[in-house]
């Protein structure tokens, strides 16, 4: 998985949308303490620096060294590389040890994980009671252009998608989540959460082209840029303003949060 985001890592850091501040305030209100949080699969740190506003320290981990090299600097965030061959015990120790964390978050990446191993680690490192795990994601359901992006574009890209991304395309409804609900979705029923962003058409194209599917297609000798341009021409007709002027887009995101049973 790391290789899918290694080459476009610098562009990825610039093109991924930032998550709403309100999400992090809500999650912080769910935990009993605010000493230490872990952002697993942190990428370039968009969620790491936001949750750091609510916790004394954050450990942020990723398997992609390229992503970490372009991560957003923050004095409260410590970025750590996690090789794929780390054992459960090694990962527990790396992020702080048994019962050391108030919050664990996974922003749009749990579908890449060894989920049983990750959940075993989470159950060991979260404080009991009071600790919370929150996972969320989004896909190409981006209003008001969801029909073109989620329909036409997704259908064309599907042959080059890693099978694991299906969980995100299906809004994590099939993601196992054996944690007690804290009022933000439950296993099989993620909560709907909107993510409003300001984007130009160029930003939207950059978002699409920094996804893992673009890397996979290039490795197979297929350049998706022409395809993306064709779909975005349809979007362009409905953009309704100068193409260089940002407009509000709404990512129809989804979230699950729970505490160890």
GROMACS .gro file of C-alpha atoms in nm, residues 23 108 111 135-141 167-173 184 190-194 251-256:
model
   29
   23UNK     CA    1  -1.515   1.684   1.380
  108UNK     CA    2  -0.954   0.761   0.518
  111UNK     CA    3  -0.934  -0.002   0.439
  135UNK     CA    4  -1.247   0.600   1.176
  136UNK     CA    5  -1.380   0.789   0.878
  137UNK     CA    6  -1.354   0.813   0.504
  138UNK     CA    7  -1.489   0.958   0.183
  139UNK     CA    8  -1.505   0.860  -0.182
  140UNK     CA    9  -1.607   1.022  -0.510
  141UNK     CA   10  -1.954   1.113  -0.382
  167UNK     CA   11  -1.475  -0.073   0.167
  168UNK     CA   12  -1.447   0.303   0.115
  169UNK     CA   13  -1.660   0.299  -0.200
  170UNK     CA   14  -1.930   0.125   0.003
  171UNK     CA   15  -1.902   0.382   0.283
  172UNK     CA   16  -1.749   0.139   0.538
  173UNK     CA   17  -2.084  -0.037   0.574
  184UNK     CA   18  -2.135   0.821   1.607
  190UNK     CA   19  -2.168   0.454   0.973
  191UNK     CA   20  -2.279   0.807   1.052
  192UNK     CA   21  -2.315   1.045   0.757
  193UNK     CA   22  -2.087   1.348   0.799
  194UNK     CA   23  -2.050   1.624   0.542
  251UNK     CA   24  -1.777   1.544   0.028
  252UNK     CA   25  -2.040   1.302   0.159
  253UNK     CA   26  -1.816   1.141   0.419
  254UNK     CA   27  -1.888   0.868   0.675
  255UNK     CA   28  -1.765   0.795   1.028
  256UNK     CA   29  -1.764   0.529   1.298
   0.00000   0.00000   0.00000
